[in-house]
XYZ file of N, CA and C in Angstrom:
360
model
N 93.195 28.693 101.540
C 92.278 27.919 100.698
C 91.259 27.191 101.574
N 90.032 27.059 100.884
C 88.995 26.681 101.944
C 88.758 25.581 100.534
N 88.305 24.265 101.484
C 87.443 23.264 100.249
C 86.281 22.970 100.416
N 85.056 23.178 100.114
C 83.779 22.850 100.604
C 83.251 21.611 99.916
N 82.670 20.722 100.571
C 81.994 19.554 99.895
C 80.371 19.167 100.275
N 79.584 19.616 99.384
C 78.463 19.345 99.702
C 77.594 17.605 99.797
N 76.607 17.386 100.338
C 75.877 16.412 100.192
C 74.715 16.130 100.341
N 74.188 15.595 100.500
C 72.845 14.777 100.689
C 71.627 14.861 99.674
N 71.884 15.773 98.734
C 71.258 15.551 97.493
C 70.686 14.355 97.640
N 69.209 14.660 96.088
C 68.643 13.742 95.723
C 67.184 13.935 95.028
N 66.593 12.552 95.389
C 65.396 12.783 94.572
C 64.385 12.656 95.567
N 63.165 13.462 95.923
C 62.736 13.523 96.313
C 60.911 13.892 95.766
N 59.718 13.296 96.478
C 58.344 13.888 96.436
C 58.226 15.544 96.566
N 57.007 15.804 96.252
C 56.906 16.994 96.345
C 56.281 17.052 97.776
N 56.631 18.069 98.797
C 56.134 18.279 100.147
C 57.115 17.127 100.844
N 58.166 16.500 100.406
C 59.267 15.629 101.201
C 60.278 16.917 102.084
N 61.174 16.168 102.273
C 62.115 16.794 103.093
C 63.805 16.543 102.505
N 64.631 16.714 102.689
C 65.760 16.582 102.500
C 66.777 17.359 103.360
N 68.085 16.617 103.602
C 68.819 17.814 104.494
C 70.062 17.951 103.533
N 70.395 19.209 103.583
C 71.896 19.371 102.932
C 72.853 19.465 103.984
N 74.298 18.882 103.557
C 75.418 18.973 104.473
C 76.956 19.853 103.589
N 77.475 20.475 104.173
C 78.456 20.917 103.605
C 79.669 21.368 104.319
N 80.742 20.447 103.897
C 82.031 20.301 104.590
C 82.858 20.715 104.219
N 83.450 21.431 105.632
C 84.355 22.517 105.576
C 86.111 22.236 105.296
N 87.079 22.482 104.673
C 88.354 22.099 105.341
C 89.180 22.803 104.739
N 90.044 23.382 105.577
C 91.388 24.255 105.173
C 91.496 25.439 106.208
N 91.384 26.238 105.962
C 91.283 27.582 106.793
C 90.017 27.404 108.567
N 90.492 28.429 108.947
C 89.061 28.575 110.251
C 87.666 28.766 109.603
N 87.136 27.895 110.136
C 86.082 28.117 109.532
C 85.238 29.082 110.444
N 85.335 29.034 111.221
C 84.741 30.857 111.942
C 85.048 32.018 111.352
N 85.960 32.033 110.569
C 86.225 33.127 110.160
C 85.395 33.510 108.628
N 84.819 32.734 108.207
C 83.679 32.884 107.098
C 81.994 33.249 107.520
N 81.679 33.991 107.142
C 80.075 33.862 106.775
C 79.687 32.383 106.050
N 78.852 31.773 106.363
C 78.733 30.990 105.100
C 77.543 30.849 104.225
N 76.978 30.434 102.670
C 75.992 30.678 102.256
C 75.715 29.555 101.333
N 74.247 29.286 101.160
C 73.579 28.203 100.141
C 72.969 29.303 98.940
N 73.086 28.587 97.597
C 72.798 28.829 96.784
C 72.399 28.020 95.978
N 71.341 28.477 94.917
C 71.236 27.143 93.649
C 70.954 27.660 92.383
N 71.155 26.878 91.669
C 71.108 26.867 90.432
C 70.262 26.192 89.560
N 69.056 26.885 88.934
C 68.044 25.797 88.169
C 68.887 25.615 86.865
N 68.562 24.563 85.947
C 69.055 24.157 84.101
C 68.211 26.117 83.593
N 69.149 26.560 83.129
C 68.764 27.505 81.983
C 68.264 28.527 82.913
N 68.919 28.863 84.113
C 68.263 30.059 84.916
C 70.088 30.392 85.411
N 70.202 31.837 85.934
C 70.985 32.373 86.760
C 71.111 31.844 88.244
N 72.360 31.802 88.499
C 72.372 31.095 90.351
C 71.745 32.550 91.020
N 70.985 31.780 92.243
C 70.352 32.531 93.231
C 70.034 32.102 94.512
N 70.658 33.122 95.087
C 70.813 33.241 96.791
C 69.699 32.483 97.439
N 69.933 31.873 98.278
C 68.616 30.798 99.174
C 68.975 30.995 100.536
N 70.263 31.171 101.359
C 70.145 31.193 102.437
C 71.374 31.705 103.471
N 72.175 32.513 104.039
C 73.446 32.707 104.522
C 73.461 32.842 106.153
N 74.369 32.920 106.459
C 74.618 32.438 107.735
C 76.162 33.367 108.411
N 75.778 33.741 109.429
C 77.283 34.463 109.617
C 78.204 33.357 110.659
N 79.298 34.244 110.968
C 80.063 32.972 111.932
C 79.698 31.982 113.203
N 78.949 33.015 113.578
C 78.580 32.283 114.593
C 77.120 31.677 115.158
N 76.510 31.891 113.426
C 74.839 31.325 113.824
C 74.131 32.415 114.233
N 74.658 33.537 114.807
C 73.323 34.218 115.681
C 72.782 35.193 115.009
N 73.091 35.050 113.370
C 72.667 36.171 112.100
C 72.310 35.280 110.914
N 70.911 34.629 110.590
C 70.856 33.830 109.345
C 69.218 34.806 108.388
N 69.666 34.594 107.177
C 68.886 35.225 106.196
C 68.560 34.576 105.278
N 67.232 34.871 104.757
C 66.484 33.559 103.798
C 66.280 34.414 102.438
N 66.148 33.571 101.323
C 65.016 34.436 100.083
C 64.615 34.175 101.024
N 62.828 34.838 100.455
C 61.848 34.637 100.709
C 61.221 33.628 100.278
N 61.155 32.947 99.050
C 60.951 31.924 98.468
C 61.005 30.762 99.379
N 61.984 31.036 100.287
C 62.394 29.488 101.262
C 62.147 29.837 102.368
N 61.839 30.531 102.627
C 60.945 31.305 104.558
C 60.046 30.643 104.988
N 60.461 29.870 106.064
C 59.045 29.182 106.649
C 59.508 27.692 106.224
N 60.580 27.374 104.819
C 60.587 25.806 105.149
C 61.733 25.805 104.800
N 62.786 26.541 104.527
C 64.674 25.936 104.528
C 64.710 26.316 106.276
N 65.596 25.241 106.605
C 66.458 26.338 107.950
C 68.118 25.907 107.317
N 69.030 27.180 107.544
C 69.951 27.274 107.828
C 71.033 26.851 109.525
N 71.958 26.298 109.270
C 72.346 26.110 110.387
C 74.053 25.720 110.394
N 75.015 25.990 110.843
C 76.182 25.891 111.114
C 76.529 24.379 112.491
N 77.441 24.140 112.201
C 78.285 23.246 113.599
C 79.577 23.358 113.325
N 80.028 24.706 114.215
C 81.552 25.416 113.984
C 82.362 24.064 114.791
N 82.021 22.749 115.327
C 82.648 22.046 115.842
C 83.182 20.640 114.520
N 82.073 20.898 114.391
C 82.582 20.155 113.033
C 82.838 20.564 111.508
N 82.555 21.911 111.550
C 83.433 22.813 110.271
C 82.074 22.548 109.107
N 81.105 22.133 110.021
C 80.177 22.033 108.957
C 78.878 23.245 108.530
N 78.169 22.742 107.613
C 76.457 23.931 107.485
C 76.066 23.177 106.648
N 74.303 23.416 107.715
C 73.387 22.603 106.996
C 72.347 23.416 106.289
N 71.641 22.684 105.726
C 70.474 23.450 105.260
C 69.355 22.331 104.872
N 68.591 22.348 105.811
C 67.598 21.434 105.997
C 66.115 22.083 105.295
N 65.750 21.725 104.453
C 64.514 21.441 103.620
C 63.304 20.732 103.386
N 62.194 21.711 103.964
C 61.222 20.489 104.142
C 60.314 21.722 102.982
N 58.582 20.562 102.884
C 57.812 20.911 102.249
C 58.303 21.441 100.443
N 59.280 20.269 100.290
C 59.827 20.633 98.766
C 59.330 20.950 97.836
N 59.458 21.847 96.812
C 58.367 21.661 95.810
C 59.241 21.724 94.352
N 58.508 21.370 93.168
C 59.348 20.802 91.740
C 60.142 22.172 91.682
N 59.640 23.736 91.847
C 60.234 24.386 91.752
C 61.956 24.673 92.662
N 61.997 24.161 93.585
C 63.014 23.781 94.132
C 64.091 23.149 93.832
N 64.035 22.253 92.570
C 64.419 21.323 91.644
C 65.609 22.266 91.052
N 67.041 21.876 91.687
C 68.688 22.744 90.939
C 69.819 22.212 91.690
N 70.514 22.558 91.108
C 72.193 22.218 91.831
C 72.435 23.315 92.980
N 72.314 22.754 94.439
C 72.749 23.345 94.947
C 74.169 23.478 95.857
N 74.597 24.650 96.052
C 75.648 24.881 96.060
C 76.055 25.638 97.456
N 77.612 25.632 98.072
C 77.462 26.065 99.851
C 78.649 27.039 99.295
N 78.780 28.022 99.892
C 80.094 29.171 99.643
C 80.258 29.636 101.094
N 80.927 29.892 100.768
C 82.368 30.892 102.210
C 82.872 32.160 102.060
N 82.391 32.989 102.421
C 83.147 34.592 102.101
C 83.084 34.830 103.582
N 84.647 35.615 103.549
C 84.403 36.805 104.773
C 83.705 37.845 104.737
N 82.901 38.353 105.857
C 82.090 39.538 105.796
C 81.709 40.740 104.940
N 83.126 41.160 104.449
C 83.476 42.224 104.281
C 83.837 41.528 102.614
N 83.442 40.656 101.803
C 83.892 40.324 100.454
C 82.774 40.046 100.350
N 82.204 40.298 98.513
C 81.264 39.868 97.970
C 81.554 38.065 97.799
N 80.123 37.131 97.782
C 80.134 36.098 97.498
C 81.109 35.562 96.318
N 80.895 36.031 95.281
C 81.936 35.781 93.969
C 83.011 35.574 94.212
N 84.011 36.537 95.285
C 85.128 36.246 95.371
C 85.263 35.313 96.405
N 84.488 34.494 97.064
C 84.969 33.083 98.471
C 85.445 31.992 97.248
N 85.177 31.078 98.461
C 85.290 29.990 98.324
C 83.246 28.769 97.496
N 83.455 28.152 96.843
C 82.248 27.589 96.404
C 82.797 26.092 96.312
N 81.412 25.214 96.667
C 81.988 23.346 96.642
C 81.452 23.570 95.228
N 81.047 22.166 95.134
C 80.654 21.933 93.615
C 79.432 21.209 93.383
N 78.475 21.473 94.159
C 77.215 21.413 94.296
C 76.664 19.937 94.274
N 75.218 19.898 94.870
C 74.919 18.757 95.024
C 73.422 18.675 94.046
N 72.563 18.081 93.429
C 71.785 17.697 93.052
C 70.221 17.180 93.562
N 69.594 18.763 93.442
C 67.991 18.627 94.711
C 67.158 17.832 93.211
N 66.870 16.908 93.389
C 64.969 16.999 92.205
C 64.163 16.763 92.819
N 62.910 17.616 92.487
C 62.128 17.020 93.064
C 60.425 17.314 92.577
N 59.799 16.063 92.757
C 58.696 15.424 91.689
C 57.757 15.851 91.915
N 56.706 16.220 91.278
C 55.804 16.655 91.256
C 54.693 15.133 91.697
């Protein structure tokens, strides 16, 4: 069992910044890929950003290219996902998951998301 806990949500300007944090505990956490996702009100969840074990493989939408970075600290079991140049469309619950390589996302581990808004 893996437990993930996200944070740093909030409310934010449009073109602000925000960082997400998401904490790891139970299992190795090297042994996961790990991934950000979000969720707008009245839309399907969708992929924003993943990360493999050891950092040296990370993948974006495109939507977030050029201003999410992805980032891991296998020392502290953590992954970030730092966000700048925000915009209202950005505005959802986002969410950090854990799958091994070789498993689709659906079947990991998921926290229970944190809360981006952000204002026009």
């Amino acid at each position: 069992q893996v437990r993930l806990v996200e944070s740093g949500g909030g409310l934010v300007q449009a073109g602000g910044s925000l960082r997400l944090s998401c904490a790891a505990s139970g299992r190795t956490f090297t042994n996961y890929r790990m991934g950000w996702f979000r969720q707008a009100p009245g839309k399907e969840r969708q992929f924003v950003a993943s990360i493999n074990w050891s950092g040296g493989s990370i993948s974006y939408a495109d939507f977030v290219k050029g201003r999410f970075t992805c980032s891991r600290d296998n020392a502290k079991n953590t992954l970030y996902l730092q966000m700048n140049s925000l915009k209202p469309e950005d505005t959802a619950v986002y969410y950090c998951a854990a799958s091994p390589a070789v498993f689709p996302w659906q079947s990991g581990y998921w926290g229970q998301g944190t809360q981006v808004t952000v204002s026009s």
